[in-house]
PDB file of C-alpha atoms in Angstrom:
ATOM      1  CA  MET I 158     -15.989   4.652 -30.052  1.00 85.00           C
ATOM      2  CA  LYS I 159     -15.852   3.706 -34.490  1.00 91.00           C
ATOM      3  CA  LEU I 160     -17.985   3.490 -37.088  1.00 95.00           C
ATOM      4  CA  ASP I 161     -17.236   1.474 -40.027  1.00 97.00           C
ATOM      5  CA  VAL I 162     -17.190   2.721 -43.617  1.00 98.00           C
ATOM      6  CA  PHE I 163     -17.088   2.584 -46.723  1.00 98.00           C
ATOM      7  CA  THR I 164     -16.507   5.286 -49.950  1.00 98.00           C
ATOM      8  CA  VAL I 165     -17.827   3.427 -53.154  1.00 98.00           C
ATOM      9  CA  ASP I 166     -18.133   4.533 -56.564  1.00 98.00           C
ATOM     10  CA  ALA I 167     -21.531   4.415 -57.585  1.00 97.00           C
ATOM     11  CA  PHE I 168     -23.037   4.247 -61.293  1.00 96.00           C
ATOM     12  CA  THR I 169     -20.086   3.167 -62.912  1.00 94.00           C
ATOM     13  CA  SER I 170     -17.853  -0.103 -63.088  1.00 93.00           C
ATOM     14  CA  ARG I 171     -14.364   1.784 -63.039  1.00 93.00           C
ATOM     15  CA  PRO I 172     -12.963   3.429 -59.575  1.00 95.00           C
ATOM     16  CA  PHE I 173     -12.459   6.881 -59.810  1.00 95.00           C
ATOM     17  CA  SER I 174     -15.229   8.127 -61.899  1.00 95.00           C
ATOM     18  CA  GLY I 175     -19.127   7.671 -60.906  1.00 95.00           C
ATOM     19  CA  ASN I 176     -20.103   9.351 -58.314  1.00 96.00           C
ATOM     20  CA  PRO I 177     -18.938   8.221 -55.037  1.00 97.00           C
ATOM     21  CA  ALA I 178     -20.808   8.243 -51.767  1.00 97.00           C
ATOM     22  CA  ALA I 179     -19.643   7.219 -48.032  1.00 98.00           C
ATOM     23  CA  VAL I 180     -22.103   4.169 -46.632  1.00 98.00           C
ATOM     24  CA  ILE I 181     -21.710   3.779 -42.676  1.00 98.00           C
ATOM     25  CA  PRO I 182     -23.857   0.364 -41.245  1.00 96.00           C
ATOM     26  CA  LEU I 183     -25.045   1.359 -38.002  1.00 94.00           C
ATOM     27  CA  LEU I 184     -26.526  -0.825 -35.242  1.00 88.00           C
ATOM     28  CA  GLN I 185     -28.163   1.770 -34.225  1.00 82.00           C
ATOM     29  CA  MET I 186     -28.860   5.379 -34.992  1.00 81.00           C
ATOM     30  CA  LEU I 187     -26.859   8.085 -33.583  1.00 92.00           C
ATOM     31  CA  ASP I 188     -27.962  11.138 -33.061  1.00 95.00           C
ATOM     32  CA  GLU I 189     -27.961  14.733 -35.908  1.00 95.00           C
ATOM     33  CA  LYS I 190     -25.370  16.780 -35.204  1.00 96.00           C
ATOM     34  CA  THR I 191     -23.146  13.611 -35.182  1.00 96.00           C
ATOM     35  CA  LEU I 192     -24.573  12.612 -38.288  1.00 97.00           C
ATOM     36  CA  GLN I 193     -24.223  16.103 -39.865  1.00 97.00           C
ATOM     37  CA  GLN I 194     -20.620  15.945 -38.828  1.00 96.00           C
ATOM     38  CA  VAL I 195     -19.354  12.754 -40.064  1.00 97.00           C
ATOM     39  CA  ALA I 196     -20.757  13.964 -43.019  1.00 97.00           C
ATOM     40  CA  SER I 197     -19.161  17.113 -43.341  1.00 96.00           C
ATOM     41  CA  GLU I 198     -15.641  15.656 -42.163  1.00 96.00           C
ATOM     42  CA  LEU I 199     -16.170  12.685 -45.118  1.00 96.00           C
ATOM     43  CA  ASN I 200     -16.981  15.604 -47.598  1.00 95.00           C
ATOM     44  CA  LEU I 201     -18.553  13.266 -49.856  1.00 94.00           C
ATOM     45  CA  SER I 202     -21.783  15.032 -52.386  1.00 91.00           C
ATOM     46  CA  GLU I 203     -23.552  12.258 -49.688  1.00 95.00           C
ATOM     47  CA  THR I 204     -22.877   9.688 -46.774  1.00 98.00           C
ATOM     48  CA  ALA I 205     -25.662   7.225 -46.078  1.00 98.00           C
ATOM     49  CA  TYR I 206     -26.485   5.576 -43.018  1.00 98.00           C
ATOM     50  CA  VAL I 207     -28.127   2.215 -43.309  1.00 97.00           C
ATOM     51  CA  ALA I 208     -29.611  -0.049 -39.657  1.00 95.00           C
ATOM     52  CA  PRO I 209     -30.951  -2.699 -40.049  1.00 94.00           C
ATOM     53  CA  LEU I 210     -34.665  -3.031 -39.193  1.00 92.00           C
ATOM     54  CA  ALA I 211     -35.469  -6.631 -38.249  1.00 76.00           C
ATOM     55  CA  GLU I 212     -34.958  -8.085 -35.456  1.00 68.00           C
ATOM     56  CA  GLY I 213     -34.049 -11.410 -34.004  1.00 61.00           C
ATOM     57  CA  LYS I 214     -31.790 -11.965 -37.477  1.00 57.00           C
ATOM     58  CA  ALA I 215     -27.808 -11.724 -38.289  1.00 60.00           C
ATOM     59  CA  SER I 216     -27.924  -8.503 -39.207  1.00 81.00           C
ATOM     60  CA  TRP I 217     -26.255  -7.736 -42.504  1.00 92.00           C
ATOM     61  CA  GLN I 218     -25.896 -11.226 -43.632  1.00 91.00           C
ATOM     62  CA  GLU I 219     -29.718 -11.814 -43.097  1.00 91.00           C
ATOM     63  CA  CYS I 220     -31.732  -9.240 -42.555  1.00 93.00           C
ATOM     64  CA  ASP I 221     -33.731  -7.894 -46.090  1.00 94.00           C
ATOM     65  CA  ARG I 222     -35.374  -3.710 -44.775  1.00 95.00           C
ATOM     66  CA  PHE I 223     -32.933  -1.407 -43.239  1.00 96.00           C
ATOM     67  CA  SER I 224     -33.671   2.021 -42.628  1.00 95.00           C
ATOM     68  CA  LEU I 225     -31.605   4.373 -44.806  1.00 97.00           C
ATOM     69  CA  ARG I 226     -30.868   8.385 -44.255  1.00 97.00           C
ATOM     70  CA  TRP I 227     -28.809  10.666 -46.977  1.00 97.00           C
ATOM     71  CA  PHE I 228     -26.852  13.225 -45.472  1.00 97.00           C
ATOM     72  CA  THR I 229     -24.869  16.178 -47.582  1.00 93.00           C
ATOM     73  CA  PRO I 230     -22.045  17.571 -45.759  1.00 93.00           C
ATOM     74  CA  THR I 231     -24.441  20.481 -44.974  1.00 93.00           C
ATOM     75  CA  ASN I 232     -28.021  18.960 -44.276  1.00 94.00           C
ATOM     76  CA  GLU I 233     -30.155  16.011 -45.167  1.00 95.00           C
ATOM     77  CA  VAL I 234     -32.064  15.100 -48.323  1.00 92.00           C
ATOM     78  CA  PRO I 235     -35.130  13.981 -49.033  1.00 90.00           C
ATOM     79  CA  LEU I 236     -34.092  11.049 -51.645  1.00 90.00           C
ATOM     80  CA  CYS I 237     -30.470  10.053 -53.089  1.00 93.00           C
ATOM     81  CA  GLY I 238     -30.282   7.738 -55.912  1.00 94.00           C
ATOM     82  CA  HIS I 239     -26.292   7.694 -56.558  1.00 95.00           C
ATOM     83  CA  ALA I 240     -25.830   6.991 -52.272  1.00 97.00           C
ATOM     84  CA  THR I 241     -29.057   4.285 -52.722  1.00 97.00           C
ATOM     85  CA  LEU I 242     -27.217   1.911 -54.983  1.00 97.00           C
ATOM     86  CA  ALA I 243     -23.559   1.908 -53.439  1.00 98.00           C
ATOM     87  CA  THR I 244     -25.828   1.620 -50.372  1.00 98.00           C
ATOM     88  CA  SER I 245     -27.270  -1.630 -51.804  1.00 98.00           C
ATOM     89  CA  HIS I 246     -23.783  -2.507 -52.939  1.00 98.00           C
ATOM     90  CA  VAL I 247     -22.194  -2.518 -49.209  1.00 98.00           C
ATOM     91  CA  LEU I 248     -24.977  -5.018 -48.333  1.00 97.00           C
ATOM     92  CA  LEU I 249     -24.698  -7.438 -51.699  1.00 96.00           C
ATOM     93  CA  HIS I 250     -21.057  -7.468 -52.206  1.00 95.00           C
ATOM     94  CA  CYS I 251     -18.921  -6.327 -48.665  1.00 96.00           C
ATOM     95  CA  LEU I 252     -21.332  -7.712 -46.274  1.00 96.00           C
ATOM     96  CA  GLY I 253     -22.083 -11.025 -47.922  1.00 94.00           C
ATOM     97  CA  ASN I 254     -26.286  -9.848 -47.825  1.00 94.00           C
ATOM     98  CA  SER I 255     -26.934 -12.995 -49.504  1.00 93.00           C
ATOM     99  CA  ASN I 256     -31.379 -11.533 -50.604  1.00 95.00           C
ATOM    100  CA  THR I 257     -32.296 -10.398 -53.959  1.00 95.00           C
ATOM    101  CA  ARG I 258     -34.489  -8.172 -52.890  1.00 96.00           C
ATOM    102  CA  LEU I 259     -33.632  -4.762 -49.553  1.00 97.00           C
ATOM    103  CA  LYS I 260     -36.055  -3.000 -48.624  1.00 97.00           C
ATOM    104  CA  PHE I 261     -34.816   0.750 -47.339  1.00 97.00           C
ATOM    105  CA  GLU I 262     -37.436   3.074 -45.148  1.00 97.00           C
ATOM    106  CA  THR I 263     -36.906   6.410 -46.063  1.00 96.00           C
ATOM    107  CA  LYS I 264     -38.215   9.823 -46.009  1.00 93.00           C
ATOM    108  CA  SER I 265     -39.296   9.149 -49.616  1.00 90.00           C
ATOM    109  CA  GLY I 266     -41.592   6.119 -48.603  1.00 93.00           C
ATOM    110  CA  THR I 267     -39.801   2.215 -49.204  1.00 95.00           C
ATOM    111  CA  LEU I 268     -37.491   1.703 -51.671  1.00 95.00           C
ATOM    112  CA  VAL I 269     -36.630  -1.317 -53.055  1.00 97.00           C
ATOM    113  CA  ALA I 270     -33.018  -2.166 -54.697  1.00 98.00           C
ATOM    114  CA  ARG I 271     -33.239  -5.391 -56.444  1.00 96.00           C
ATOM    115  CA  ARG I 272     -29.734  -7.640 -57.624  1.00 94.00           C
ATOM    116  CA  ASP I 273     -29.825  -8.052 -62.077  1.00 91.00           C
ATOM    117  CA  ASP I 274     -26.919  -9.625 -62.739  1.00 83.00           C
ATOM    118  CA  HIS I 275     -23.681  -7.133 -62.762  1.00 85.00           C
ATOM    119  CA  CYS I 276     -26.145  -4.356 -62.027  1.00 94.00           C
ATOM    120  CA  ILE I 277     -28.114  -3.794 -58.749  1.00 97.00           C
ATOM    121  CA  ILE I 278     -31.875  -1.807 -60.048  1.00 98.00           C
ATOM    122  CA  LEU I 279     -33.690   0.734 -57.710  1.00 97.00           C
ATOM    123  CA  ASP I 280     -37.463   1.400 -57.749  1.00 95.00           C
ATOM    124  CA  PHE I 281     -38.178   4.660 -57.064  1.00 94.00           C
ATOM    125  CA  PRO I 282     -41.003   6.691 -57.514  1.00 93.00           C
ATOM    126  CA  ALA I 283     -41.240   9.372 -61.309  1.00 96.00           C
ATOM    127  CA  ASN I 284     -41.155  12.354 -60.439  1.00 96.00           C
ATOM    128  CA  PRO I 285     -42.028  14.076 -63.616  1.00 97.00           C
ATOM    129  CA  PRO I 286     -41.542  17.568 -64.526  1.00 98.00           C
ATOM    130  CA  GLU I 287     -44.011  20.372 -64.981  1.00 98.00           C
ATOM    131  CA  THR I 288     -44.764  23.896 -66.688  1.00 98.00           C
ATOM    132  CA  LEU I 289     -43.222  26.879 -64.412  1.00 98.00           C
ATOM    133  CA  THR I 290     -46.252  28.925 -63.811  1.00 98.00           C
ATOM    134  CA  PRO I 291     -45.681  32.553 -65.202  1.00 97.00           C
ATOM    135  CA  ALA I 292     -44.815  33.984 -61.653  1.00 97.00           C
ATOM    136  CA  GLU I 293     -42.015  30.972 -61.307  1.00 97.00           C
ATOM    137  CA  GLU I 294     -40.535  32.080 -64.983  1.00 97.00           C
ATOM    138  CA  THR I 295     -40.236  35.545 -63.806  1.00 97.00           C
ATOM    139  CA  GLN I 296     -38.482  34.637 -59.958  1.00 97.00           C
ATOM    140  CA  LEU I 297     -36.040  32.049 -61.742  1.00 98.00           C
ATOM    141  CA  SER I 298     -35.541  33.359 -65.712  1.00 97.00           C
ATOM    142  CA  GLU I 299     -31.663  34.805 -64.398  1.00 97.00           C
ATOM    143  CA  LEU I 300     -30.972  31.673 -63.127  1.00 98.00           C
ATOM    144  CA  VAL I 301     -31.732  30.119 -65.851  1.00 98.00           C
ATOM    145  CA  LYS I 302     -28.959  32.358 -67.322  1.00 97.00           C
ATOM    146  CA  VAL I 303     -26.798  31.425 -65.021  1.00 97.00           C
ATOM    147  CA  ALA I 304     -27.523  27.908 -65.174  1.00 97.00           C
ATOM    148  CA  SER I 305     -27.428  27.149 -69.020  1.00 97.00           C
ATOM    149  CA  GLY I 306     -23.552  29.167 -69.123  1.00 95.00           C
ATOM    150  CA  GLY I 307     -24.473  31.221 -72.065  1.00 93.00           C
ATOM    151  CA  LEU I 308     -25.627  27.877 -74.079  1.00 97.00           C
ATOM    152  CA  LEU I 309     -29.325  28.361 -75.942  1.00 97.00           C
ATOM    153  CA  VAL I 310     -32.635  27.307 -74.018  1.00 98.00           C
ATOM    154  CA  SER I 311     -35.120  25.535 -75.625  1.00 97.00           C
ATOM    155  CA  GLN I 312     -37.597  24.108 -72.731  1.00 98.00           C
ATOM    156  CA  VAL I 313     -37.826  24.877 -68.698  1.00 98.00           C
ATOM    157  CA  LEU I 314     -39.810  22.675 -66.646  1.00 98.00           C
ATOM    158  CA  ILE I 315     -39.248  22.787 -62.473  1.00 98.00           C
ATOM    159  CA  SER I 316     -39.885  18.772 -60.874  1.00 98.00           C
ATOM    160  CA  ARG I 317     -41.769  20.353 -57.453  1.00 96.00           C
ATOM    161  CA  THR I 318     -41.972  17.354 -55.236  1.00 93.00           C
ATOM    162  CA  THR I 319     -37.599  17.073 -55.483  1.00 94.00           C
ATOM    163  CA  ARG I 320     -37.419  20.889 -56.275  1.00 96.00           C
ATOM    164  CA  LYS I 321     -34.818  20.634 -59.767  1.00 98.00           C
ATOM    165  CA  LEU I 322     -35.622  22.785 -62.512  1.00 98.00           C
ATOM    166  CA  LEU I 323     -34.971  21.048 -65.709  1.00 98.00           C
ATOM    167  CA  VAL I 324     -33.433  23.058 -68.106  1.00 98.00           C
ATOM    168  CA  ARG I 325     -32.881  21.206 -71.504  1.00 98.00           C
ATOM    169  CA  LEU I 326     -30.387  22.872 -74.284  1.00 97.00           C
ATOM    170  CA  HIS I 327     -31.727  24.378 -77.658  1.00 96.00           C
ATOM    171  CA  PRO I 328     -30.868  21.297 -80.649  1.00 94.00           C
ATOM    172  CA  SER I 329     -28.259  23.673 -82.134  1.00 93.00           C
ATOM    173  CA  CYS I 330     -26.094  22.601 -78.858  1.00 95.00           C
ATOM    174  CA  THR I 331     -23.770  19.466 -78.530  1.00 94.00           C
ATOM    175  CA  ARG I 332     -22.467  17.063 -75.903  1.00 94.00           C
ATOM    176  CA  GLN I 333     -18.567  18.665 -76.675  1.00 95.00           C
ATOM    177  CA  GLN I 334     -20.494  22.149 -75.406  1.00 96.00           C
ATOM    178  CA  LEU I 335     -22.259  20.897 -72.337  1.00 97.00           C
ATOM    179  CA  GLU I 336     -19.104  18.516 -70.839  1.00 96.00           C
ATOM    180  CA  ALA I 337     -16.836  22.143 -71.116  1.00 97.00           C
ATOM    181  CA  LEU I 338     -19.471  23.997 -69.278  1.00 97.00           C
ATOM    182  CA  GLN I 339     -17.753  25.110 -66.206  1.00 95.00           C
ATOM    183  CA  LEU I 340     -20.548  27.406 -64.336  1.00 95.00           C
ATOM    184  CA  ASP I 341     -19.833  29.563 -60.819  1.00 93.00           C
ATOM    185  CA  THR I 342     -21.762  27.759 -59.098  1.00 95.00           C
ATOM    186  CA  GLY I 343     -21.635  30.705 -56.474  1.00 95.00           C
ATOM    187  CA  ASP I 344     -23.082  32.357 -58.869  1.00 97.00           C
ATOM    188  CA  LEU I 345     -26.241  30.321 -58.722  1.00 97.00           C
ATOM    189  CA  LEU I 346     -26.209  30.874 -55.178  1.00 97.00           C
ATOM    190  CA  ARG I 347     -26.614  34.654 -55.731  1.00 97.00           C
ATOM    191  CA  GLN I 348     -29.280  34.790 -58.593  1.00 97.00           C
ATOM    192  CA  HIS I 349     -31.811  31.713 -56.407  1.00 97.00           C
ATOM    193  CA  ASP I 350     -31.961  31.995 -52.301  1.00 96.00           C
ATOM    194  CA  GLY I 351     -33.235  27.796 -52.664  1.00 95.00           C
ATOM    195  CA  SER I 352     -36.541  28.832 -51.466  1.00 95.00           C
ATOM    196  CA  LEU I 353     -37.890  26.771 -55.006  1.00 97.00           C
ATOM    197  CA  VAL I 354     -35.260  25.334 -57.103  1.00 98.00           C
ATOM    198  CA  LYS I 355     -32.912  22.829 -54.315  1.00 96.00           C
ATOM    199  CA  GLY I 356     -30.512  21.939 -57.648  1.00 97.00           C
ATOM    200  CA  VAL I 357     -29.994  22.561 -61.574  1.00 98.00           C
ATOM    201  CA  ILE I 358     -30.533  19.736 -64.531  1.00 98.00           C
ATOM    202  CA  LEU I 359     -28.855  20.944 -67.520  1.00 98.00           C
ATOM    203  CA  THR I 360     -29.275  17.918 -70.259  1.00 98.00           C
ATOM    204  CA  LEU I 361     -29.073  17.857 -73.939  1.00 97.00           C
ATOM    205  CA  GLY I 362     -31.494  14.866 -76.334  1.00 95.00           C
ATOM    206  CA  ALA I 363     -28.652  12.398 -78.352  1.00 90.00           C
ATOM    207  CA  GLU I 364     -30.799  12.991 -80.993  1.00 82.00           C
ATOM    208  CA  ASP I 365     -30.138  16.635 -80.858  1.00 76.00           C
ATOM    209  CA  ASN I 366     -26.896  16.071 -80.241  1.00 64.00           C
ATOM    210  CA  GLY I 367     -26.633  14.639 -83.796  1.00 54.00           C
ATOM    211  CA  ASP I 368     -25.426  11.796 -82.650  1.00 49.00           C
ATOM    212  CA  PRO I 369     -25.286   9.200 -85.105  1.00 47.00           C
ATOM    213  CA  GLN I 370     -26.940   6.898 -83.472  1.00 47.00           C
ATOM    214  CA  PRO I 371     -29.149   7.721 -80.138  1.00 47.00           C
ATOM    215  CA  THR I 372     -30.889   5.117 -79.439  1.00 47.00           C
ATOM    216  CA  ALA I 373     -27.913   2.256 -79.888  1.00 54.00           C
ATOM    217  CA  GLU I 374     -25.707   4.358 -77.700  1.00 79.00           C
ATOM    218  CA  CYS I 375     -27.175   7.034 -75.342  1.00 93.00           C
ATOM    219  CA  HIS I 376     -30.966   8.621 -75.306  1.00 95.00           C
ATOM    220  CA  CYS I 377     -29.757  12.119 -73.665  1.00 96.00           C
ATOM    221  CA  TYR I 378     -27.100  13.749 -71.814  1.00 97.00           C
ATOM    222  CA  SER I 379     -26.821  15.718 -68.880  1.00 98.00           C
ATOM    223  CA  ARG I 380     -25.229  17.783 -65.531  1.00 98.00           C
ATOM    224  CA  TYR I 381     -26.284  18.423 -62.080  1.00 98.00           C
ATOM    225  CA  TYR I 382     -25.437  21.447 -59.886  1.00 98.00           C
ATOM    226  CA  ALA I 383     -26.826  21.447 -55.838  1.00 95.00           C
ATOM    227  CA  PRO I 384     -25.123  24.360 -53.984  1.00 96.00           C
ATOM    228  CA  TRP I 385     -27.858  24.787 -52.220  1.00 95.00           C
ATOM    229  CA  ASN I 386     -27.419  21.651 -50.687  1.00 91.00           C
ATOM    230  CA  GLY I 387     -23.238  22.101 -50.668  1.00 89.00           C
ATOM    231  CA  ILE I 388     -22.910  20.009 -54.187  1.00 91.00           C
ATOM    232  CA  PRO I 389     -21.223  22.673 -55.964  1.00 94.00           C
ATOM    233  CA  GLU I 390     -21.806  20.189 -59.490  1.00 95.00           C
ATOM    234  CA  ASP I 391     -22.979  16.503 -58.426  1.00 93.00           C
ATOM    235  CA  PRO I 392     -20.755  13.246 -61.088  1.00 95.00           C
ATOM    236  CA  VAL I 393     -24.081  11.538 -61.730  1.00 95.00           C
ATOM    237  CA  THR I 394     -27.430  11.682 -59.987  1.00 95.00           C
ATOM    238  CA  GLY I 395     -30.223   9.533 -59.296  1.00 94.00           C
ATOM    239  CA  SER I 396     -32.320  10.921 -58.221  1.00 93.00           C
ATOM    240  CA  ALA I 397     -32.056  13.501 -61.426  1.00 96.00           C
ATOM    241  CA  HIS I 398     -32.806  10.453 -63.629  1.00 97.00           C
ATOM    242  CA  THR I 399     -36.193  10.503 -61.465  1.00 97.00           C
ATOM    243  CA  VAL I 400     -36.762  13.646 -63.511  1.00 98.00           C
ATOM    244  CA  LEU I 401     -34.956  13.004 -67.042  1.00 98.00           C
ATOM    245  CA  GLY I 402     -37.041   9.857 -67.132  1.00 98.00           C
ATOM    246  CA  PRO I 403     -39.682  10.860 -66.957  1.00 98.00           C
ATOM    247  CA  TYR I 404     -39.087  13.965 -69.488  1.00 98.00           C
ATOM    248  CA  TRP I 405     -37.048  12.320 -72.208  1.00 98.00           C
ATOM    249  CA  ALA I 406     -39.402   8.904 -71.968  1.00 97.00           C
ATOM    250  CA  GLU I 407     -42.490  12.036 -73.501  1.00 97.00           C
ATOM    251  CA  GLN I 408     -39.665  13.612 -75.788  1.00 96.00           C
ATOM    252  CA  LEU I 409     -39.030  10.065 -76.979  1.00 95.00           C
ATOM    253  CA  GLY I 410     -41.686   7.659 -76.918  1.00 95.00           C
ATOM    254  CA  CYS I 411     -40.041   5.183 -75.459  1.00 95.00           C
ATOM    255  CA  THR I 412     -39.588   3.484 -72.353  1.00 96.00           C
ATOM    256  CA  VAL I 413     -36.118   2.323 -71.760  1.00 97.00           C
ATOM    257  CA  LEU I 414     -33.755   4.914 -71.644  1.00 97.00           C
ATOM    258  CA  LYS I 415     -29.896   5.225 -72.214  1.00 96.00           C
ATOM    259  CA  CYS I 416     -28.688   8.496 -69.726  1.00 97.00           C
ATOM    260  CA  LYS I 417     -25.351   9.932 -69.434  1.00 96.00           C
ATOM    261  CA  GLN I 418     -23.977  11.555 -67.292  1.00 97.00           C
ATOM    262  CA  VAL I 419     -20.870  13.794 -68.584  1.00 97.00           C
ATOM    263  CA  SER I 420     -19.647  15.515 -65.588  1.00 96.00           C
ATOM    264  CA  PRO I 421     -15.873  15.135 -65.884  1.00 95.00           C
ATOM    265  CA  ARG I 422     -15.828  11.920 -63.642  1.00 95.00           C
ATOM    266  CA  GLY I 423     -19.220  10.991 -65.631  1.00 93.00           C
ATOM    267  CA  GLY I 424     -21.450   7.889 -65.447  1.00 94.00           C
ATOM    268  CA  ASP I 425     -24.133   5.952 -67.388  1.00 95.00           C
ATOM    269  CA  VAL I 426     -27.995   5.327 -64.990  1.00 97.00           C
ATOM    270  CA  THR I 427     -30.427   2.872 -67.372  1.00 97.00           C
ATOM    271  CA  VAL I 428     -34.298   4.249 -66.421  1.00 98.00           C
ATOM    272  CA  THR I 429     -37.181   2.414 -67.233  1.00 98.00           C
ATOM    273  CA  VAL I 430     -40.524   4.744 -67.165  1.00 98.00           C
ATOM    274  CA  ARG I 431     -42.887   2.138 -65.764  1.00 98.00           C
ATOM    275  CA  ASN I 432     -47.081   2.725 -66.085  1.00 96.00           C
ATOM    276  CA  ASP I 433     -47.373   2.953 -61.382  1.00 97.00           C
ATOM    277  CA  GLY I 434     -45.826   6.504 -61.050  1.00 96.00           C
ATOM    278  CA  ARG I 435     -42.493   5.064 -60.934  1.00 96.00           C
ATOM    279  CA  VAL I 436     -38.748   4.350 -62.440  1.00 97.00           C
ATOM    280  CA  ASP I 437     -36.386   2.118 -62.143  1.00 98.00           C
ATOM    281  CA  LEU I 438     -32.385   2.697 -62.228  1.00 97.00           C
ATOM    282  CA  ALA I 439     -29.761   0.430 -62.727  1.00 97.00           C
ATOM    283  CA  GLY I 440     -26.218   0.966 -62.391  1.00 96.00           C
ATOM    284  CA  GLU I 441     -23.068  -0.686 -61.528  1.00 96.00           C
ATOM    285  CA  SER I 442     -20.391   0.043 -58.489  1.00 97.00           C
ATOM    286  CA  THR I 443     -17.097  -0.196 -56.892  1.00 97.00           C
ATOM    287  CA  THR I 444     -15.441  -0.240 -53.511  1.00 98.00           C
ATOM    288  CA  VAL I 445     -12.690   2.215 -53.715  1.00 98.00           C
ATOM    289  CA  LEU I 446     -12.028   2.455 -49.585  1.00 97.00           C
ATOM    290  CA  GLN I 447     -12.418   0.463 -46.506  1.00 97.00           C
ATOM    291  CA  GLY I 448     -11.468   1.293 -43.246  1.00 97.00           C
ATOM    292  CA  HIS I 449     -13.135   3.180 -39.807  1.00 96.00           C
ATOM    293  CA  ILE I 450     -13.973   6.746 -38.502  1.00 94.00           C
ATOM    294  CA  THR I 451     -13.126   7.651 -34.790  1.00 93.00           C
ATOM    295  CA  LEU I 452     -16.323   9.747 -32.803  1.00 91.00           C
ATOM    296  CA  SER I 453     -13.804   9.801 -30.229  1.00 79.00           C
ATOM    297  CA  GLY I 454     -10.393   9.244 -28.721  1.00 58.00           C
TER     298      GLY I 454
END
């Protein structure tokens, strides 16, 4: 048995940057063990499995409603932005889907992707971060020390829905320091068992960084680490921006934010924070590989 597989770099227009995801179109869902084995074999931060849900239509060209699941090399996750963007890209630009809007049924509810010039826009739930309780502060204090890599921290919040910890660096820190940070993600695992936190977002405002034109070029910078999900560092993370968008929108008093994830690969996400508890994540993608994976001899 052979499956089609595409590798797409998401949140970038250039190959070998942004965040790579594998996309596997299925006409029928495979068993859990096989889904995880394939994701482990491909060894990207996420492998997306997409299957058409509408019956009686030409599956890939006309269908506008799909099931979608995401697997890291070690486990299934409930939400993934860059792999959803990659999946939308494959449907629209590789498989010839003619629709302007696609709906995905996922463990995070119904997600919508739509075409917009060179970008694809994802309609995702907003996940604004909240203040830590005193008990959480105590439990996570060592993790914050390790995650900040010795840089000064001005605020720590948590998104309980996504189990992401947001660590805002002090305004005295620079983008260059954030980019140069080298964390021992094994130490992150040693400091916390994953019961409260499955990922850490480090972020810095462009104005904090002294960017001469922060509102014209960029509003915030970030990096994201999720070793609890088998991802030491994720290059560009859509789900993290469902946390970053609401946070920076409140801090800066604006609803459209240009965000840059400054991992070694780097990428760009435009976040629009809506008044209905959701966010729009806009970005570009490019296909870098297409082939087959063999499940049996």
